[in-house]
Short mmCIF file of C-alpha atoms in Angstrom, two decimals:
data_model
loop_
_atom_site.label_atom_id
_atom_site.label_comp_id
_atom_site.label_asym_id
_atom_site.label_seq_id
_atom_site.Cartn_x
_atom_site.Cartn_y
_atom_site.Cartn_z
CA UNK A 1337 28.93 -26.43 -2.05
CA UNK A 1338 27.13 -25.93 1.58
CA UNK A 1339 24.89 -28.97 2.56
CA UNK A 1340 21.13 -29.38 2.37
CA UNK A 1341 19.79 -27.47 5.38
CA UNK A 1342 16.32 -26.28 6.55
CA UNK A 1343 15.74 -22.75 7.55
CA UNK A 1344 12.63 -21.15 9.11
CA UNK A 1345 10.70 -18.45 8.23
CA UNK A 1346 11.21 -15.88 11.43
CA UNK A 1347 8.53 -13.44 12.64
CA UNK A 1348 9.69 -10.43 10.80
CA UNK A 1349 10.49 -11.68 7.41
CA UNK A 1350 6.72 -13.66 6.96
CA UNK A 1351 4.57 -12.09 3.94
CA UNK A 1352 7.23 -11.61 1.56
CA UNK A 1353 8.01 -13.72 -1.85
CA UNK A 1354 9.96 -16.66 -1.86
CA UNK A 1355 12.52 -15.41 -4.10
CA UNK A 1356 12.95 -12.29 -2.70
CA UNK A 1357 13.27 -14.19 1.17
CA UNK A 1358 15.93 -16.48 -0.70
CA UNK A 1359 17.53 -13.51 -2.26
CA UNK A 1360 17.92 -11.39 1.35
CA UNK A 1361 19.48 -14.66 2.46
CA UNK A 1362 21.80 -15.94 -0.35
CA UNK A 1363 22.66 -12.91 -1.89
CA UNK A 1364 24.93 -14.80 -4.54
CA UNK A 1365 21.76 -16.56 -5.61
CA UNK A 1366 19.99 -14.85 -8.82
CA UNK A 1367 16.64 -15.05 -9.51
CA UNK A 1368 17.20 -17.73 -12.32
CA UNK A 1369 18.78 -20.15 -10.01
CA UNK A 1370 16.08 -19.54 -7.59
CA UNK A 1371 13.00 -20.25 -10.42
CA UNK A 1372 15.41 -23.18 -11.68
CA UNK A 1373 15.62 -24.71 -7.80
CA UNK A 1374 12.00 -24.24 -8.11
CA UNK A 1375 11.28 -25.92 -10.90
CA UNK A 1376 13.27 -28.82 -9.99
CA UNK A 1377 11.91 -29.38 -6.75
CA UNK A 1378 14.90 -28.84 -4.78
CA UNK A 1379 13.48 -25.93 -2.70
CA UNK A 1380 10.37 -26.67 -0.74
CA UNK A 1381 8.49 -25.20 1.86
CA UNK A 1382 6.99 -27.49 4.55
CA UNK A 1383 7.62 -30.27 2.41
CA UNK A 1384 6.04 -29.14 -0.68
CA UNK A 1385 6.81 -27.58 -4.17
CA UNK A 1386 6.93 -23.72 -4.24
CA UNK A 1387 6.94 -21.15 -7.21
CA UNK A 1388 9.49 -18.44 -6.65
CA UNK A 1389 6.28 -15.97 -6.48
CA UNK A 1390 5.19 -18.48 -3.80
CA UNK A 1391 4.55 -15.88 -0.44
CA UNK A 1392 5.52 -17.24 2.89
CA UNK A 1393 4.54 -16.97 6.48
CA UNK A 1394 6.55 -17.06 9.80
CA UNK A 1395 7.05 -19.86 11.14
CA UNK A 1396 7.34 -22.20 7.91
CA UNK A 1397 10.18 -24.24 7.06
CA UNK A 1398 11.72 -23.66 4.14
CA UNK A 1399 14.27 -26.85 2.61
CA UNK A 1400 17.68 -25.07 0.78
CA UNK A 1401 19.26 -27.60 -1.65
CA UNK A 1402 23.44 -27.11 -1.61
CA UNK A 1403 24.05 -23.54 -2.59
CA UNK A 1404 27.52 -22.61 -4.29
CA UNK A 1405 29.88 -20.82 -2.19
CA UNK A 1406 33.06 -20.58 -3.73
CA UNK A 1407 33.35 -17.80 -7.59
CA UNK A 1408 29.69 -16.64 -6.82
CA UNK A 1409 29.03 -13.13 -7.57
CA UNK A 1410 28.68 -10.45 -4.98
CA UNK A 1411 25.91 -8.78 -3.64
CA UNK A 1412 24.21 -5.73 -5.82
CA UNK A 1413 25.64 -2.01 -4.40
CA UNK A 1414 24.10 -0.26 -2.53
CA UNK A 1415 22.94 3.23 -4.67
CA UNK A 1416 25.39 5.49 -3.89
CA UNK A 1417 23.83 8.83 -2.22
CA UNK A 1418 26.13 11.69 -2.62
CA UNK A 1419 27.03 13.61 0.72
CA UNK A 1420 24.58 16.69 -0.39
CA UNK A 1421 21.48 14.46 -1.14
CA UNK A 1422 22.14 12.44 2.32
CA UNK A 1423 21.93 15.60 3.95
CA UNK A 1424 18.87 17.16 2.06
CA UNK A 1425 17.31 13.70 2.93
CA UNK A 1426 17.54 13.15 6.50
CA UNK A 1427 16.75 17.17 6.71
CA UNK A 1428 13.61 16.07 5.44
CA UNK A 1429 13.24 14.13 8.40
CA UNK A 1430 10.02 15.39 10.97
CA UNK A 1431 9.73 12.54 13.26
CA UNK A 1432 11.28 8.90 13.85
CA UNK A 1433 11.42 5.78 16.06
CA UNK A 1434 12.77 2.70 16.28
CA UNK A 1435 10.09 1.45 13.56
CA UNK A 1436 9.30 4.39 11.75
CA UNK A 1437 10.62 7.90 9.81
CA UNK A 1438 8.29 10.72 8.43
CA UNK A 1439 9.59 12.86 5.76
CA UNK A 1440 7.99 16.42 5.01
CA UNK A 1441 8.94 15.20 1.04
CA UNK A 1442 9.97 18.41 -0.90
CA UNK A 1443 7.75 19.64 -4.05
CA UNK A 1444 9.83 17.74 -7.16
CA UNK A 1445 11.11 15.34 -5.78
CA UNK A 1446 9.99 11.46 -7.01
CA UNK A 1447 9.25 8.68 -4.51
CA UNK A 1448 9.89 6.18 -6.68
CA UNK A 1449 12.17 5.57 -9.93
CA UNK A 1450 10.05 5.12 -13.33
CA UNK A 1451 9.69 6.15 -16.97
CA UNK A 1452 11.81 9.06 -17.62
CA UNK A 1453 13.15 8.85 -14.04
CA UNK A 1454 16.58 9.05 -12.48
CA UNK A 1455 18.01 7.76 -9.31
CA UNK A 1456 17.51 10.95 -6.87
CA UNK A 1457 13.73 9.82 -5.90
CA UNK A 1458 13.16 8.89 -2.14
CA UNK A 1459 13.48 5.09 -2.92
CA UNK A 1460 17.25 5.09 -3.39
CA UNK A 1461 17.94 8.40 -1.21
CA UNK A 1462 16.47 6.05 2.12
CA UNK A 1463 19.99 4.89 1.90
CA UNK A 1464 20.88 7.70 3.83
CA UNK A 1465 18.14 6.80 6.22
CA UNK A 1466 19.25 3.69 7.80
CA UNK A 1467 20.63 5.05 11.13
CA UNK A 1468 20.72 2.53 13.08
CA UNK A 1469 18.93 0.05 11.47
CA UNK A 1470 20.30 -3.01 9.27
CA UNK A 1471 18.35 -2.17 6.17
CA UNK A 1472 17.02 0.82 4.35
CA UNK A 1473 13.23 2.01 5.29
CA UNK A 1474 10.31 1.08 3.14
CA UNK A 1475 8.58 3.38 1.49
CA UNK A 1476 4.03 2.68 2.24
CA UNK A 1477 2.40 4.85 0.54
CA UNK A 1478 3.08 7.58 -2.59
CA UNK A 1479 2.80 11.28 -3.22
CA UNK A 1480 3.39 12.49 -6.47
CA UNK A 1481 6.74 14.13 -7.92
CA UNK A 1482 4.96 17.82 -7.59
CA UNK A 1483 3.02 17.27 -4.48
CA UNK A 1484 5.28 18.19 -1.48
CA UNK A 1485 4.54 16.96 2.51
CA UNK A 1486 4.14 13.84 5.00
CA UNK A 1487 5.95 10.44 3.42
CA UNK A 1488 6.05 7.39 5.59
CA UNK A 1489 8.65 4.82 5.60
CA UNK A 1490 8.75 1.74 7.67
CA UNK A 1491 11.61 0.85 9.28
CA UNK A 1492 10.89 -2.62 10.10
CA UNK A 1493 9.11 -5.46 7.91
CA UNK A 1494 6.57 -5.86 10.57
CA UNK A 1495 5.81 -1.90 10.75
CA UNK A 1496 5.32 -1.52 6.90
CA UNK A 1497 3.23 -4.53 6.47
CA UNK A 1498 1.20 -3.00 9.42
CA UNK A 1499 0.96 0.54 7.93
CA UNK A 1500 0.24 -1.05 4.69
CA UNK A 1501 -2.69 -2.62 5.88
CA UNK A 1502 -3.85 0.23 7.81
CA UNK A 1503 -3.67 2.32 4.91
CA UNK A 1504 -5.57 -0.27 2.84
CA UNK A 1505 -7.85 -0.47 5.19
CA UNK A 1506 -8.56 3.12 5.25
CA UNK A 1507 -7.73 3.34 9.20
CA UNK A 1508 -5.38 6.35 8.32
CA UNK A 1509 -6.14 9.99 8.05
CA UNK A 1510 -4.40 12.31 5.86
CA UNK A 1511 -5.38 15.96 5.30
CA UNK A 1512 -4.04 18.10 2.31
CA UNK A 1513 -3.67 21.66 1.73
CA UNK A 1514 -4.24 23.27 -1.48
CA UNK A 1515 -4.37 26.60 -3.51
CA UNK A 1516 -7.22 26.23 -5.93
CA UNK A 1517 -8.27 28.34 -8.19
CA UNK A 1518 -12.27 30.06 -8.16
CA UNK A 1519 -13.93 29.51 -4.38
CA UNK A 1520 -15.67 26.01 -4.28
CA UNK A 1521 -19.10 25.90 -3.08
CA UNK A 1522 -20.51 24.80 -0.86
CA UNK A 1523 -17.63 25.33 1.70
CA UNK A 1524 -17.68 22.00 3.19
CA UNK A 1525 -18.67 19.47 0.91
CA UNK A 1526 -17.81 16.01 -0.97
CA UNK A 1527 -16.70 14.91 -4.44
CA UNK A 1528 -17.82 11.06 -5.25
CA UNK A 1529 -16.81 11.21 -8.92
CA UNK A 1530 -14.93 8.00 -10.29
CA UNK A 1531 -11.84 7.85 -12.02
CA UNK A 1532 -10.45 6.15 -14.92
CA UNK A 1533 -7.02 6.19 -16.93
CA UNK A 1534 -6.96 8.13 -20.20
CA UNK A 1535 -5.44 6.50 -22.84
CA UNK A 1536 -3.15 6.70 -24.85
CA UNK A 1537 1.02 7.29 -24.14
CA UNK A 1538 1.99 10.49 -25.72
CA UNK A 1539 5.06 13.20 -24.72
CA UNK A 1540 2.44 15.01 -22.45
CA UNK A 1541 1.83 11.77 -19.97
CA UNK A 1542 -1.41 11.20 -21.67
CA UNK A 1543 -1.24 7.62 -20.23
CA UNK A 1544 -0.85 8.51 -16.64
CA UNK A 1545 -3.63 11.24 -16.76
CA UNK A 1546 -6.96 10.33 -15.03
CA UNK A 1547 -10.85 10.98 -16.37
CA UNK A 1548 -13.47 11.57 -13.85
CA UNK A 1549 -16.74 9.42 -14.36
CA UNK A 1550 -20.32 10.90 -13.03
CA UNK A 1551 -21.24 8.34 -10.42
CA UNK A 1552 -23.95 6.88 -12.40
CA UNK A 1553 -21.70 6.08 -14.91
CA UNK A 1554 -18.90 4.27 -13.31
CA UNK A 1555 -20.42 0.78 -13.13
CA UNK A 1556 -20.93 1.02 -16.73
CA UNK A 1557 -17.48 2.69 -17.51
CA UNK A 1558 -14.29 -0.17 -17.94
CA UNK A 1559 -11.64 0.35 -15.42
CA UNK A 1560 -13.48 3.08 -13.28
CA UNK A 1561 -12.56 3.33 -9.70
CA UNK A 1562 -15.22 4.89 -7.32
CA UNK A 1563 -13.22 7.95 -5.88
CA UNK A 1564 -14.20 9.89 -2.76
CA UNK A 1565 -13.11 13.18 -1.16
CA UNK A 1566 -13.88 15.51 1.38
CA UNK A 1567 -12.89 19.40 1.41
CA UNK A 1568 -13.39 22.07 3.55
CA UNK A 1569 -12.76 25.46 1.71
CA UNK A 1570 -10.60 27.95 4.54
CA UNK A 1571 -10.36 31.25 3.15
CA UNK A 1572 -10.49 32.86 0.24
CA UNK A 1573 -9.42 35.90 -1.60
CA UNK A 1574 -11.70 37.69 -3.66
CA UNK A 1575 -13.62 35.31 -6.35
CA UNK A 1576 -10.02 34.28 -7.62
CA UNK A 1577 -8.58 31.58 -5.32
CA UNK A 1578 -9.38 29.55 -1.77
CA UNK A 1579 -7.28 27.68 0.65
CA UNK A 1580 -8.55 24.28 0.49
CA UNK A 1581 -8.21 21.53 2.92
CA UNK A 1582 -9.11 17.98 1.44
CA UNK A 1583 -9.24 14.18 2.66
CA UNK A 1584 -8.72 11.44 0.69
CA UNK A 1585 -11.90 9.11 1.60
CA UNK A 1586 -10.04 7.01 -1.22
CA UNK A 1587 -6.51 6.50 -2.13
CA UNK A 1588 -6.49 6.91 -6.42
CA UNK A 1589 -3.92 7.78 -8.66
CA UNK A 1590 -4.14 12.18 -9.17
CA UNK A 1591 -7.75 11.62 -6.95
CA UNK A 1592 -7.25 15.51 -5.47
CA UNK A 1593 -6.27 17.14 -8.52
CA UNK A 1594 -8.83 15.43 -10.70
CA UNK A 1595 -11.42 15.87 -8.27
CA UNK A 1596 -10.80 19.35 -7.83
CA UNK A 1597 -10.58 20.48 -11.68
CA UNK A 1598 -13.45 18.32 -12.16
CA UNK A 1599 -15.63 20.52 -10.04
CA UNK A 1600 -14.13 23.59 -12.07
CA UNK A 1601 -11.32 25.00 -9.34
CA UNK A 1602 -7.99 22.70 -10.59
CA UNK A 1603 -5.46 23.39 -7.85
CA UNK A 1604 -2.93 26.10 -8.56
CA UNK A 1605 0.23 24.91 -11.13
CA UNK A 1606 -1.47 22.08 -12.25
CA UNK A 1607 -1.02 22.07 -15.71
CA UNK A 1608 -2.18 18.40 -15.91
CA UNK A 1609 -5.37 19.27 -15.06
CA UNK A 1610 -6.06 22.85 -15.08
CA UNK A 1611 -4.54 23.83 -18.20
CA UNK A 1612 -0.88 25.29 -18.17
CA UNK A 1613 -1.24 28.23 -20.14
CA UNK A 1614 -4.39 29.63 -18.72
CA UNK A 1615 -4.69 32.48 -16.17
CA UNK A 1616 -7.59 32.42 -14.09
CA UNK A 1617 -9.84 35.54 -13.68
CA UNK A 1618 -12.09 34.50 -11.17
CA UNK A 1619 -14.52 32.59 -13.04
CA UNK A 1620 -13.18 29.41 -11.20
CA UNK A 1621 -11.00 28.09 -14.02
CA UNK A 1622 -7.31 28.30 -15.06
CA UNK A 1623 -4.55 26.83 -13.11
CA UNK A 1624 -1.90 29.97 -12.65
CA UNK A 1625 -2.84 33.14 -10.72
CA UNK A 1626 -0.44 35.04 -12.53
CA UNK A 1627 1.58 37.94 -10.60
CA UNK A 1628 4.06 36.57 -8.24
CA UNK A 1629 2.20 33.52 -7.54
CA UNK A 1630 4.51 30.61 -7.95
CA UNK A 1631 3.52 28.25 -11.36
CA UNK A 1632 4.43 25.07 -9.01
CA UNK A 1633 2.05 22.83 -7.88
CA UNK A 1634 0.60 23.99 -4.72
CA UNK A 1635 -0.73 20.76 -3.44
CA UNK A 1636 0.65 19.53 0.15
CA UNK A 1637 0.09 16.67 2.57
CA UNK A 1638 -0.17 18.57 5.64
CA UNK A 1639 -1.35 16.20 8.21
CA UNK A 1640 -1.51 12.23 8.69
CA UNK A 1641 -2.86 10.45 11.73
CA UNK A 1642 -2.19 6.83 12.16
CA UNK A 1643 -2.00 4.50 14.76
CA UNK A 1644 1.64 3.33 15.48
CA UNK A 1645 2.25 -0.53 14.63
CA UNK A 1646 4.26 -0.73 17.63
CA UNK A 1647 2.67 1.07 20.86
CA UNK A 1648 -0.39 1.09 19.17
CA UNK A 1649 -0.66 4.63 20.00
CA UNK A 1650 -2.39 7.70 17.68
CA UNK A 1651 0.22 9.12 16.12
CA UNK A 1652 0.28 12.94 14.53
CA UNK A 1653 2.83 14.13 11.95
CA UNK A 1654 2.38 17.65 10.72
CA UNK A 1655 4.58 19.01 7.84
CA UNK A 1656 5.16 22.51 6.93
CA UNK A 1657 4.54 24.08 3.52
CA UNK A 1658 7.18 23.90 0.90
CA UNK A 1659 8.63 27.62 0.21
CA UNK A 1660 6.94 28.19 -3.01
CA UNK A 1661 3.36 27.79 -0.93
CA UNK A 1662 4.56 29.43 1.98
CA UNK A 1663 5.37 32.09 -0.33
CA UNK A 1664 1.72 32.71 -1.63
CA UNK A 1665 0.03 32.18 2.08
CA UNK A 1666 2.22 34.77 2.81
CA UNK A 1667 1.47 37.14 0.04
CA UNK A 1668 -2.48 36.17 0.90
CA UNK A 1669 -1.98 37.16 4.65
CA UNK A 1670 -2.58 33.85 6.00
CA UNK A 1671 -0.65 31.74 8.53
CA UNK A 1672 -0.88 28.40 9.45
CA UNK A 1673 -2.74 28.84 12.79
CA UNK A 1674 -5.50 29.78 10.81
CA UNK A 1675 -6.89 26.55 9.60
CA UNK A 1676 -7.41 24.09 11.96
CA UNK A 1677 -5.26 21.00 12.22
CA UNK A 1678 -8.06 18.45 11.26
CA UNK A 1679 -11.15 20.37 9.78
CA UNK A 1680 -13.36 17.29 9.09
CA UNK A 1681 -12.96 16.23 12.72
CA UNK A 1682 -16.70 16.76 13.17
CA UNK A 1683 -17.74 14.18 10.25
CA UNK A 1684 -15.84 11.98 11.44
#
């Protein structure tokens, strides 16, 4: 057994659980002896009783009662990353520092584990992204499985809690591409509906599917969310389909693709929202195109400005479209020089 001893909260690991502090210390610890130390009173912060859910802060001392050292088990593995994913992963890879990597994440691909999931998702492929760092990056925002483009990790715990807050504090910019179906009008214009989760939990992901709300009803409507996007419509072909910039005003769960179908032109390949099976013919409905138009999902993050938590510097990452989309700009006849990079610069 080691001896009581006080240890203090350093500048990097402050804003964090207690147990999971603990645990990045005392790996042989498991979370019941942590919540039964607890309990008991034997580990305190600045004197005090603590709940393992406790958070801490830097600088705060933090009493360890005498920890077994001797037949304790070892650490969890590390998920192992097979040579072909570690390469797909870090050639995913369009910018990095000392405290942060940006991924152009490929259309498919989870960021995180879940219902239904396996263990090739971004989360557990960072492993391959530690470089020269002492712990795997940490993932700060999401994109879903289908949407393809700019993912940033934090490689420090100072950067992500920085970028975290940024992002909550809507001090971020982040500018999507699309293929939608029909030609919104107005060209430039904004979508305010709210959103709430469908119920129910059928085979279809009935549970995960969002409802827009008119915004005169979402005060009155349990669990709304008020939702708000910008898009600029780019170019368009015929009465059948547009190139679609959008900004997330708002960060919600599907906001783009619910937004978008909710103003009748769903994004291409989203059979979520725009109905698998039908074709549109130019009425501004139907999420395929038909022809050689890929059925994927052709929703990408194509743009995010930030300021960096370090240098404090503005900070562009641009990623290019994923070959299925790059594939239908082509057969379209557009390029990316087209569309300028941030096409809501003048609202801002």
């Amino acid at each position: 057994m080691s001896r009581v001893q006080t240890v203090s909260v350093e500048a990097d690991e402050g804003d964090q659980r207690l147990d999971r502090w603990f645990k990045r210390r005392f790996p042989q610890i498991s979370q019941g002896m942590v919540e039964k130390m607890c309990r008991k009173g034997e580990i305190r912060v600045d004197g005090g009783r603590v709940k393992a859910a406790t958070r801490l802060e830097a600088g705060q001392q933090v009493r360890i009662p005498p920890l077994p050292e001797s037949d304790a088990p070892p650490p969890p593995a590390r998920t192992r990353v097979t040579d072909a994913d570690a390469k797909m992963i870090r050639n995913c890879v369009i910018y990095r520092d000392d405290h942060i990597i940006a991924l152009n994440k490929p259309a498919g691909l989870a960021v995180q584990g879940g219902s239904g999931q396996t263990d090739r998702h971004v989360d557990a492929l960072s492993e391959a992204l530690i470089f020269d760092a002492e712990e795997k990056p940490r993932l700060v925002h999401r994109l879903d499985r289908d949407t393809s483009g700019v993912l940033l990790l934090a490689r420090t715990r100072l950067a992500a809690k920085a970028l975290t807050a940024a992002m909550r504090h809507r001090e971020t910019r982040k500018i999507y591409w699309a293929l939608v179906a029909g030609v919104p009008t107005p060209y430039l214009g904004e979508i305010r509906y709210g959103l709430v989760k469908a119920g129910g939990h059928g085979k279809g992901g009935e549970g995960e599917k969002m409802i827009a709300v008119h915004p005169r009803d979402i005060d009155a409507t349990p669990g709304a969310k008020r939702a708000h996007t910008l898009y600029a419509t780019l170019y368009r072909v015929a009465s059948r389909a547009a190139w679609v910039a959008m900004e997330p005003v708002t960060g919600r769960t599907h906001q783009l693709r619910a937004h978008m179908a909710e103003i009748g032109h769903p994004i291409v390949g989203d059979g979520k929202y725009g109905g698998s099976g039908q074709e549109n013919e130019g009425d501004g409905w139907g999420a395929q195109l038909g022809g050689i138009i890929s059925k994927k999902l052709h929703l990408h993050a194509r743009m995010m400005r930030f300021e960096h938590p370090e240098t404090r510097k503005i900070i562009t990452v641009t990623a290019e479209l994923p070959p299925h989309m790059a594939q239908s700009w082509e057969t379209f006849g557009w390029t990316d020089d087209l569309a300028a990079e941030d096409p809501f610069e003048s609202l801002q």
